[in-house]
Amino acid sequence: MKSSGAQILRHLLERQGITTLAGIPGGAILPFYDALHDSGIRHILARHEQGAGFIAQGMARATGRAAVCVATSGPGATNLLTAIADARLDSIPLVAITGQVPCALIGTDAFQEVDTYGLTLPITKHNFLVRSAAELLDIVPLAFELAQSGRPGPVAIDVPKDVLQAELTVARWPEPGRPIPPARCPDPAIDALAQALRQARRPVLYLGGGVIGAGAETWVRRLAHQLQAPMVSTLMALGAVPPDDPLHLGMLGMHGRKGTNLLLEEADFLFAIGARFDDRATGRAVEFCPRATIAHLDIDPAEIGKIKSVAHALAGDAADVLRRLLDRLPVPVSRPAWVARAAELRAAHPLHRPPRAEDPLHPLHLIAAIAGAVPADAILTTDVGQHQMWVAQAYPFRQVRTFLTSGGLGTMGFGLPAAIGASLACPGRRVACVSGDGSILMNLQELATLAELDLPVAVLVFNNAHLGLVRQQQELFYGGRYAASRFHAAPDLAAVARAFGLRGHRLDPDGDPLAELSDLLQRPGPCLIDIPIHDAANVYPMVPPGAANHRALTAPELVAVSAHA
Amino acid sequence: MSHVTGLFARRGFNLDAILCVPLGDGQASCIHLLVPGEPRIEQVERQLARLYDVLEVRRRPDLTAADFARFLTPAPTACHPPGIRD
Ligand SMILES: Cc1ncc(C[n+]2csc(CCOP(=O)(O)OP(=O)(O)O)c2C)c(N)n1
């Protein structure tokens, strides 16, 4: 029996185990939508292709498995680009399928023709322009293999309309694409590292998103405790280690706590695990960990030595390497002075916030209230800005894949569609999207998708009537010359939510807003809660962009209260 | 080919000349890249190696800029090796 290219594509996705995908149809991709019509695959109709891309990302980030988004040629494809680039920088397995004009029209400036292959080339792990229906049989499994193997990433498949329509008899279906295990890290490198770690006097483990990608969180904690080595986390690693682990000093870098960055100044050995020495984490790279010998374990050999030269290079799967490393460290190492020093630095530099009674709507109080109102396995997404950093600093993430945020690209508009995707992938879990009044407008249309799907997603807008992080930078680094960071007209977001068919609320600052917030979060179903916060609140500490981490600015005027008190 | 050349532009690596020769039945090709004075040569190699299309990366200290120039057609206008500069 003959199948069309579109039916073949659909069947290959089914064979990959894809049950849900997000997209928006249009001319060039319509044959595929026709094939979806009688399929078990659930299609989520986003309201903008960027929304579809981030819905797929939400599914992928919450599960670790590749997810699929679909768009038509031309504007559909260009609208997907931001979500693809975002997946690239955060190493998220995403398969983006786009329609293309028929082969014969490629290169003629046909209606809705754009060079999707050329546009996606620099922002994907790999990309394909499919030339025939038969090629789909190789390309689709390969796309899933590539997206999920080694360091994950996005793969784009551009399919001309006539390829979707071509008929073909498939004699044998290919095996679904599966992640290929990375090459095994050689023993001598692990032997040498074990010895170096034993001999180090002030070692620190620097954890990146790769820890979660590799499922290595248990091994990391065991190693830290065996070695009595404090841990620091990047934004992408939050959730790998609970905040109350006595050896965890939380997030390092631009908005990390002062004690965390100071500890790194004192370290004599830094073991980076699945981290890439991003500038937001390291500050001025030459001044990062000035006293430390560096060991770097990463699944991507190209990351090792990219920013800092290292004494120990280990390419491989973090869970496998750490397990083998622990085999070589059977005797617990005792480092009481170093552990005490870490505890001292942690205690000496808590996050600063005003007393709760004085300013209950301070973001750090809000975050504590959210954490208290939702279950420990709730998934939080954020947009980008101050609210994102407050969440990263203060929310007590205790499980992997409960914090989904746009780290590398820092894309405003990520939060809402990613929350929808996470909720689709994890039915029964509470999902909250913490956003800003700037970011939420960037994919606001997905409120319609949320209302339609009726998922348990709460959108919490920290409303400061500004592009807050921009305003903060203008205050601190541009002499208070505020340009284009203030909104002079603001939509009534609660009313907007209601117009989309959702529950919409605005917290009353004169009542008991934190109690009201917890109460609203207990109610089932989707909602948007507009939360007025102080427009001058800043995220502290903050390392000036480009400066060394020890140059962090802090907020001396605020009273110190531990964020986890 | 575009994956390889795109990488140089994207990562800001120096690239002075490219010579691409199809191998066998044309399923694969051999690309010679002239990368003079690039201090991050190891990064260049690693980044190339991680491209799915790239089968192997090898250094050729035996080749020089003159070897690239020899392959030029002797048209009077083509006085530089063809290639991409960043
Ligand atoms: C798509 C996009 N455009 C611009 C920026 C630059 N940017 C970073 S934070 C920010 C302000 C965000 O404002 P808001 O969402 O209200 O969050 P707040 O900082 O106030 O918490 C801007 C404009 C960005 N990160 N992403």
XYZ file of C-alpha atoms and ligand atoms in Angstrom:
677
model
C 0.000 0.000 0.000
C 1.238 3.437 -0.869
C 1.568 6.180 1.735
C 2.081 9.875 1.207
C 5.162 11.632 2.545
C 2.882 13.273 5.111
C 1.559 9.910 6.308
C 5.089 8.566 6.458
C 6.171 11.552 8.538
C 3.236 11.086 10.892
C 3.905 7.376 11.249
C 7.593 7.971 11.926
C 6.632 10.400 14.702
C 4.231 7.834 16.143
C 7.023 5.283 16.082
C 9.180 7.756 18.008
C 6.538 7.707 20.724
C 5.348 11.236 20.041
C 1.819 11.580 21.412
C 1.542 15.371 21.592
C 2.949 18.078 19.360
C 2.381 21.808 19.120
C 2.050 23.918 16.016
C 0.087 26.112 13.665
C -0.966 24.962 10.190
C -0.563 26.794 6.882
C -0.379 26.099 3.155
C 2.929 24.276 2.793
C 2.421 22.010 5.827
C -1.272 21.270 5.206
C -0.714 17.771 3.794
C 0.868 16.877 7.143
C -2.130 18.256 9.039
C -4.360 16.200 6.771
C -2.392 13.111 7.794
C -2.684 14.089 11.473
C -6.446 14.134 11.093
C -6.839 10.412 11.545
C -3.927 9.923 13.916
C -3.692 9.310 17.646
C -1.241 12.196 17.929
C -2.687 15.107 19.842
C -2.042 18.436 18.183
C -1.906 21.513 20.394
C -2.929 24.542 18.423
C -0.763 27.390 19.677
C -1.651 30.978 18.819
C 1.794 31.939 17.570
C 4.550 29.634 16.300
C 6.950 30.925 18.946
C 4.352 29.770 21.459
C 4.297 26.358 19.775
C 8.088 26.181 19.954
C 8.090 26.968 23.665
C 5.195 24.604 24.381
C 7.328 21.854 22.834
C 10.302 23.071 24.859
C 8.209 22.918 28.030
C 7.422 19.282 27.266
C 11.077 18.515 26.521
C 12.454 20.337 29.553
C 9.972 18.707 31.915
C 10.690 15.176 30.658
C 14.167 15.222 29.099
C 12.733 13.632 25.956
C 12.619 15.247 22.518
C 9.414 17.129 21.746
C 8.079 18.320 18.414
C 6.808 21.645 17.089
C 5.363 22.265 13.643
C 4.985 25.355 11.463
C 4.303 26.234 7.899
C 6.838 27.762 5.497
C 7.855 31.427 5.453
C 6.450 33.346 8.431
C 5.583 30.147 10.276
C 9.207 29.074 10.117
C 10.626 32.503 10.998
C 8.294 32.716 13.994
C 9.760 29.455 15.300
C 13.359 30.654 15.170
C 13.553 32.210 18.644
C 12.327 29.021 20.288
C 14.828 26.965 18.282
C 17.732 29.258 19.165
C 16.641 29.128 22.792
C 16.704 25.318 22.717
C 20.183 25.408 21.243
C 21.653 27.562 23.997
C 20.054 25.509 26.773
C 20.742 22.125 25.111
C 17.087 21.125 24.862
C 16.091 18.221 22.582
C 13.603 19.700 20.149
C 12.563 18.565 16.678
C 11.154 21.443 14.626
C 9.256 20.467 11.495
C 8.480 23.142 8.923
C 6.651 23.058 5.631
C 8.470 24.418 2.597
C 7.317 25.481 -0.861
C 7.372 22.647 -3.428
C 10.871 21.649 -4.603
C 10.333 23.109 -8.059
C 9.611 26.528 -6.560
C 12.570 26.637 -4.169
C 14.762 29.566 -5.063
C 12.086 31.428 -7.018
C 10.895 33.747 -4.195
C 7.636 31.825 -4.201
C 4.780 32.778 -1.897
C 5.832 32.155 1.716
C 9.233 30.950 0.657
C 12.108 31.590 3.012
C 15.437 29.794 3.280
C 14.550 27.912 6.445
C 17.564 25.663 6.054
C 19.868 28.680 5.914
C 18.091 30.409 8.805
C 18.163 27.408 11.108
C 21.720 26.358 10.275
C 23.470 28.441 12.949
C 20.864 27.784 15.679
C 20.396 24.029 15.446
C 22.512 21.052 16.299
C 21.776 19.872 12.797
C 19.225 20.668 10.124
C 17.762 18.994 7.051
C 16.005 19.974 3.856
C 14.163 16.837 2.759
C 14.419 16.158 -0.984
C 12.136 13.132 -1.316
C 9.575 11.141 0.640
C 12.037 8.241 0.836
C 14.566 10.485 2.595
C 12.092 10.981 5.442
C 12.710 7.369 6.436
C 16.348 8.197 7.197
C 16.040 11.790 8.302
C 13.268 11.575 10.894
C 14.854 8.833 13.054
C 18.222 10.525 12.625
C 16.766 13.848 13.780
C 15.558 12.244 17.014
C 18.854 10.475 17.473
C 20.810 13.698 17.055
C 18.476 15.803 19.205
C 18.840 13.385 22.117
C 22.393 12.068 21.785
C 25.410 13.480 23.592
C 24.672 17.077 24.376
C 21.014 17.466 23.381
C 19.825 20.212 21.079
C 17.320 21.256 18.451
C 17.124 19.685 15.008
C 15.132 21.279 12.181
C 13.496 19.354 9.353
C 12.250 21.433 6.411
C 9.828 19.468 4.219
C 8.680 20.787 0.818
C 4.988 20.411 0.155
C 5.449 18.062 -2.806
C 7.565 15.772 -0.627
C 4.616 15.567 1.777
C 2.322 14.737 -1.139
C 4.551 12.235 -2.943
C 3.408 8.592 -2.721
C 5.683 5.785 -1.714
C 5.384 2.144 -0.697
C 7.321 1.578 2.485
C 8.666 -1.949 2.536
C 10.365 -1.701 5.912
C 10.039 0.936 8.602
C 13.291 2.162 10.134
C 14.015 1.726 13.816
C 13.077 4.825 15.823
C 15.999 7.166 16.526
C 17.362 6.710 20.043
C 20.058 8.512 21.994
C 23.477 7.023 21.318
C 25.510 6.576 24.498
C 28.588 8.798 24.507
C 32.093 7.408 24.285
C 33.317 6.045 27.609
C 35.663 8.342 29.476
C 39.017 6.536 29.800
C 40.013 5.213 33.235
C 43.351 7.029 33.608
C 41.634 10.428 33.466
C 39.317 9.358 36.284
C 42.200 7.903 38.305
C 44.083 11.166 38.054
C 41.041 13.205 39.003
C 40.331 11.003 42.028
C 43.828 11.571 43.257
C 43.680 15.309 42.668
C 40.354 15.569 44.473
C 41.712 13.666 47.429
C 44.729 15.942 47.643
C 42.871 19.218 47.157
C 42.452 21.261 50.298
C 39.600 23.516 49.312
C 37.650 21.802 46.504
C 34.336 23.073 45.111
C 31.951 21.272 42.777
C 30.520 23.632 40.169
C 27.282 22.140 38.838
C 25.696 23.015 35.509
C 22.575 21.976 33.638
C 24.470 18.943 32.339
C 24.059 17.358 35.774
C 20.311 17.287 35.216
C 20.693 16.336 31.554
C 22.743 13.298 32.570
C 20.529 12.371 35.514
C 23.643 12.613 37.663
C 22.173 14.511 40.622
C 22.414 11.597 43.060
C 26.031 10.932 42.153
C 26.919 14.597 42.526
C 25.560 14.740 46.045
C 27.287 11.545 47.026
C 30.557 12.846 45.683
C 30.173 16.154 47.512
C 29.536 14.382 50.800
C 32.264 11.820 50.299
C 34.753 14.602 49.579
C 33.242 17.140 51.962
C 33.321 19.533 49.030
C 30.839 22.407 48.844
C 28.677 22.684 45.716
C 27.625 25.748 43.726
C 24.992 25.687 40.983
C 24.364 27.579 37.805
C 20.879 28.781 36.930
C 20.413 25.659 34.819
C 21.436 23.304 37.628
C 18.882 24.527 40.162
C 16.821 21.601 41.396
C 19.689 19.108 41.166
C 20.589 19.603 44.827
C 18.119 20.828 47.462
C 18.814 24.251 48.949
C 19.090 22.926 52.476
C 21.871 20.467 51.744
C 24.523 21.859 54.092
C 27.146 21.609 51.349
C 25.077 23.500 48.762
C 25.800 27.193 48.470
C 23.230 27.827 45.770
C 23.652 29.862 42.633
C 26.951 31.444 41.711
C 27.578 34.356 39.409
C 25.956 37.652 38.556
C 23.058 37.289 41.004
C 24.559 34.640 43.235
C 25.014 35.263 46.930
C 28.161 37.020 47.951
C 29.339 34.110 50.082
C 28.994 31.741 47.147
C 31.203 33.851 44.919
C 33.696 34.471 47.740
C 34.009 30.731 48.331
C 35.033 30.307 44.704
C 37.746 32.927 45.189
C 39.198 30.787 47.960
C 38.842 27.393 46.278
C 42.061 25.629 45.330
C 40.300 23.049 43.166
C 37.240 23.524 40.982
C 35.461 20.532 39.523
C 33.023 21.694 36.836
C 30.333 19.123 36.051
C 28.131 19.717 33.014
C 28.731 23.458 33.203
C 30.127 25.685 30.476
C 31.710 28.655 32.260
C 29.034 30.993 30.960
C 29.841 34.662 31.562
C 26.789 35.151 33.804
C 28.218 32.470 36.067
C 31.925 33.290 35.937
C 31.909 37.055 35.697
C 35.206 38.216 34.233
C 36.571 34.820 33.271
C 40.255 35.548 33.944
C 39.421 36.425 37.551
C 37.149 33.415 38.091
C 38.500 30.970 40.668
C 41.946 32.564 40.547
C 43.509 30.078 42.964
C 41.968 26.912 41.622
C 43.194 24.041 39.547
C 40.313 23.212 37.225
C 38.835 19.863 36.273
C 36.048 19.821 33.716
C 33.643 16.975 33.027
C 31.304 17.496 30.104
C 29.519 15.404 27.528
C 30.582 17.884 24.849
C 34.363 17.775 24.361
C 34.241 21.170 22.640
C 33.192 22.793 25.922
C 36.332 21.655 27.708
C 38.953 24.358 27.571
C 36.684 26.762 25.660
C 36.794 29.492 28.320
C 39.332 28.320 30.925
C 42.238 25.990 30.419
C 41.924 22.909 32.542
C 44.242 20.477 34.283
C 41.797 17.572 34.065
C 39.638 17.118 30.959
C 36.975 14.424 31.098
C 34.593 13.968 28.216
C 31.732 11.632 28.909
C 28.436 10.961 30.618
C 28.413 12.655 34.020
C 26.490 9.880 35.798
C 28.870 7.217 34.480
C 32.037 9.169 35.245
C 30.925 10.191 38.744
C 29.954 6.627 39.586
C 33.384 5.416 38.512
C 35.032 8.310 40.329
C 33.248 7.360 43.558
C 34.496 3.782 43.179
C 37.961 5.270 43.427
C 37.156 7.292 46.530
C 35.957 4.622 48.974
C 37.174 6.438 52.080
C 35.363 9.625 53.073
C 37.618 12.640 53.097
C 37.461 14.922 56.099
C 37.779 18.677 55.601
C 36.246 20.268 58.692
C 37.908 23.654 58.288
C 36.842 24.076 54.675
C 33.285 22.957 55.332
C 33.105 25.315 58.299
C 34.401 28.133 56.127
C 31.673 27.433 53.561
C 29.015 27.413 56.272
C 30.403 30.647 57.634
C 30.289 32.348 54.230
C 26.785 31.059 53.657
C 25.561 32.379 56.998
C 27.385 35.693 56.670
C 25.801 36.628 53.349
C 22.092 35.841 53.263
C 19.756 37.439 50.760
C 18.471 40.763 51.974
C 14.820 41.614 52.214
C 12.666 43.929 54.305
C 10.658 42.418 57.174
C 7.524 40.731 55.946
C 5.134 42.949 57.886
C 6.730 46.046 56.390
C 6.657 45.003 52.748
C 4.771 41.733 52.224
C 4.861 42.260 48.467
C 8.630 42.222 48.312
C 9.410 39.594 45.646
C 11.336 37.375 48.051
C 8.299 37.189 50.356
C 6.093 36.438 47.371
C 8.372 33.603 46.352
C 8.319 32.141 49.839
C 4.521 32.330 49.780
C 4.358 30.577 46.401
C 6.707 27.842 47.625
C 4.521 27.383 50.686
C 1.326 27.134 48.686
C 2.246 24.594 46.003
C 3.419 20.964 46.344
C 7.159 20.206 46.322
C 6.876 18.634 42.864
C 5.244 21.744 41.363
C 6.933 22.989 38.202
C 7.924 26.644 37.992
C 8.641 28.415 34.760
C 9.781 32.006 34.513
C 10.190 34.678 31.938
C 13.295 36.821 31.859
C 14.165 39.710 34.099
C 14.285 40.533 37.788
C 11.454 38.137 38.617
C 13.471 35.296 37.074
C 16.504 36.072 39.202
C 14.447 36.412 42.394
C 12.961 32.984 41.735
C 16.426 31.554 41.064
C 17.797 33.099 44.246
C 15.019 32.208 46.616
C 12.708 29.424 45.440
C 13.582 26.167 47.217
C 13.844 23.829 44.227
C 14.309 20.295 45.481
C 13.723 18.171 42.388
C 15.219 18.128 38.941
C 13.117 19.513 36.099
C 10.936 21.568 38.431
C 12.559 24.851 37.329
C 12.205 25.652 33.644
C 13.770 28.914 32.549
C 15.412 30.402 29.514
C 19.029 30.535 30.640
C 21.316 30.893 27.649
C 19.205 32.979 25.314
C 17.243 34.729 28.058
C 14.051 34.939 26.050
C 11.188 37.044 27.344
C 7.981 35.259 26.404
C 9.299 31.817 27.365
C 7.352 31.332 30.573
C 3.694 30.958 29.641
C 4.015 28.580 26.689
C 6.708 26.566 28.493
C 4.317 26.219 31.445
C 1.616 24.948 29.098
C 4.038 22.405 27.648
C 5.206 21.275 31.098
C 1.629 20.843 32.202
C 0.805 18.782 29.107
C 3.806 16.562 29.765
C 3.175 16.174 33.503
C -0.558 15.793 34.027
C -1.652 16.165 37.618
C 1.229 18.434 38.626
C 0.753 22.056 39.612
C 2.534 24.456 37.264
C 3.208 28.119 37.944
C 4.673 30.654 35.570
C 6.314 33.593 37.315
C 6.457 36.434 34.841
C 6.930 40.170 34.599
C 4.550 42.724 33.203
C 6.938 43.170 30.282
C 7.570 39.519 29.472
C 4.003 38.309 29.790
C 2.955 40.497 26.890
C 5.470 38.771 24.606
C 3.469 35.567 24.291
C 0.212 36.724 25.852
C -1.804 35.123 23.059
C -1.069 31.718 24.597
C -3.584 32.561 27.335
C -6.116 31.502 24.706
C -4.362 28.145 24.365
C -4.305 27.783 28.140
C -8.004 28.601 28.456
C -8.815 26.081 25.751
C -6.765 23.318 27.377
C -7.898 24.180 30.914
C -4.587 23.096 32.438
C -3.605 23.695 36.094
C -1.260 26.558 35.234
C -1.133 29.687 37.389
C 0.428 32.755 35.787
C 1.874 35.073 38.447
C 2.843 38.469 37.122
C 5.275 40.455 39.271
C 4.031 43.808 38.086
C 6.458 46.684 38.561
C 5.200 48.766 35.617
C 8.696 48.563 34.168
C 11.094 46.453 32.218
C 12.538 45.940 35.653
C 15.942 44.468 34.918
C 16.552 47.144 32.299
C 15.491 49.828 34.761
C 17.827 48.352 37.354
C 20.773 48.437 34.964
C 19.983 52.018 34.012
C 19.863 52.948 37.684
C 23.106 51.210 38.577
C 25.230 51.560 35.467
C 23.783 54.400 33.374
C 23.556 57.159 35.971
C 19.815 56.784 36.489
C 19.099 57.873 32.929
C 15.956 55.814 32.385
C 15.246 55.303 28.728
C 12.419 53.167 27.431
C 12.188 51.056 30.550
C 8.956 52.432 31.999
C 5.454 51.575 30.826
C 3.296 54.676 30.779
C 0.145 52.748 29.996
C -0.578 49.380 31.525
C -3.225 46.856 30.594
C -5.469 45.544 33.350
C -3.999 42.051 33.272
C -6.709 40.468 35.417
C -9.315 41.784 33.002
C -7.216 40.606 30.069
C -7.138 37.112 31.572
C -10.886 37.157 32.015
C -11.306 38.260 28.425
C -9.399 35.126 27.436
C -11.762 33.032 29.557
C -9.481 32.532 32.565
C -9.795 33.466 36.202
C -8.086 36.821 36.577
C -7.135 38.379 39.929
C -5.194 41.340 41.187
C -3.777 41.079 44.694
C -4.964 43.782 47.061
C -1.880 45.396 48.620
C -3.957 46.800 51.461
C -5.388 43.459 52.543
C -3.293 40.396 53.357
C -1.820 39.828 49.890
C 0.294 36.803 50.820
C -2.687 34.988 52.340
C -4.753 35.916 49.301
C -2.010 34.587 47.029
C -1.852 31.219 48.805
C -5.592 30.997 48.756
C -5.759 31.649 44.999
C -3.021 29.102 44.368
C -5.014 26.408 46.182
C -7.873 26.700 43.700
C -7.790 24.297 40.762
C -7.481 25.202 37.109
C -5.733 27.975 35.222
C -5.577 31.563 36.391
C -3.607 34.767 36.141
C -2.699 36.700 39.272
C -1.487 40.247 38.827
C 0.784 41.160 41.735
C 1.716 44.810 42.204
C 5.284 45.081 43.444
C 7.492 48.043 44.253
C 8.821 49.526 41.030
C 12.222 50.365 42.527
C 13.007 46.935 43.970
C 16.335 45.674 42.694
C 17.863 42.222 42.478
C 20.855 42.052 44.794
C 23.611 41.080 44.744
C 24.464 42.106 41.213
C 27.853 41.832 39.579
C 28.219 44.608 36.992
C 28.259 42.998 33.520
C 31.855 42.276 32.525
C 33.228 42.678 36.049
C 34.736 40.022 38.279
C 32.323 38.272 40.606
C 33.909 39.728 43.741
C 32.766 43.174 42.604
C 29.112 42.388 43.349
C 26.940 45.270 44.450
C 24.760 44.607 47.469
C 21.869 46.337 49.170
C 23.152 47.521 52.538
C 19.978 49.420 53.421
C 17.882 46.269 53.699
C 17.648 44.089 56.750
C 19.224 40.677 56.420
C 16.842 37.758 56.684
C 17.773 34.355 55.358
C 15.718 33.543 52.297
C 15.024 30.073 53.572
C 14.154 31.127 57.095
C 29.909 22.717 3.323
C 27.659 25.471 4.703
C 27.786 23.855 8.138
C 31.569 24.111 8.025
C 31.881 27.648 6.674
C 29.018 28.863 8.866
C 30.864 27.636 11.936
C 33.858 29.861 11.203
C 31.716 32.972 10.791
C 29.625 32.171 13.855
C 32.478 31.513 16.233
C 34.671 34.287 14.861
C 37.501 31.956 13.828
C 39.950 33.152 11.186
C 39.600 31.461 7.834
C 41.651 32.510 4.819
C 40.907 29.933 2.153
C 38.724 26.929 1.412
C 39.311 24.161 -1.075
C 36.583 21.559 -1.405
C 37.044 18.345 -3.396
C 34.356 15.686 -3.805
C 35.503 12.176 -2.903
C 34.561 8.993 -4.757
C 30.888 8.991 -5.715
C 30.391 12.509 -4.362
C 28.703 11.350 -1.138
C 31.560 12.853 0.854
C 34.049 15.577 0.214
C 37.388 16.661 1.538
C 37.563 20.283 2.606
C 40.934 21.961 3.047
C 40.765 25.025 5.251
C 43.559 27.560 5.511
C 43.468 28.793 9.099
C 46.572 30.937 9.592
C 47.464 32.282 12.996
C 44.231 31.181 14.640
C 45.148 31.014 18.315
C 42.160 28.821 19.161
C 43.076 26.099 16.697
C 42.153 23.323 19.149
C 38.721 24.878 19.652
C 38.352 25.067 15.867
C 39.109 21.369 15.594
C 36.735 20.412 18.410
C 33.916 22.534 17.106
C 34.370 21.052 13.626
C 34.498 17.521 14.981
C 31.164 17.912 16.712
C 29.323 18.752 13.464
C 27.294 15.755 12.408
C 28.399 16.086 8.768
C 32.079 16.083 9.623
C 33.585 12.599 9.484
C 37.128 13.443 10.489
C 39.311 16.452 11.252
C 43.035 16.306 10.553
C 45.798 18.896 10.675
C 47.947 19.266 7.579
C 51.115 21.106 8.571
C 52.576 19.997 5.224
C 50.237 22.333 3.283
C 50.803 26.070 2.958
C 48.990 29.067 1.522
C 50.946 28.501 -1.693
C 49.317 25.093 -2.111
C 45.921 26.761 -2.051
C 47.001 29.398 -4.567
C 48.184 26.731 -7.001
C 44.611 25.532 -7.502
C 43.448 28.880 -8.783
C 42.557 29.344 -12.392
C 45.075 31.787 -13.788
C 42.442 34.465 -14.421
C 44.122 37.845 -13.931
C 41.492 39.148 -11.447
C 41.712 36.195 -9.094
C 44.813 37.227 -7.237
C 43.637 36.114 -3.757
C 42.696 32.609 -2.730
C 38.910 32.418 -2.690
C 37.471 32.145 0.765
C 35.660 33.753 3.610
C 37.079 36.448 5.796
C 35.393 37.439 8.983
C 12.847 38.901 23.749
C 13.669 39.757 24.646
N 13.755 41.084 24.416
C 14.497 41.875 25.238
C 15.169 41.352 26.299
C 16.007 42.233 27.187
N 15.450 42.262 28.559
C 15.954 41.498 29.532
S 15.111 41.642 30.972
C 14.067 42.766 30.297
C 12.968 43.344 31.131
C 11.956 42.340 31.519
O 10.853 43.004 32.084
P 9.722 42.210 32.834
O 9.295 41.040 32.042
O 8.666 43.158 33.230
O 10.486 41.614 34.088
P 11.131 42.364 35.358
O 12.588 42.552 35.050
O 10.414 43.651 35.546
O 10.919 41.401 36.459
C 14.392 43.019 28.961
C 13.691 43.967 28.090
C 15.053 39.946 26.485
N 15.699 39.325 27.470
N 14.288 39.189 25.671
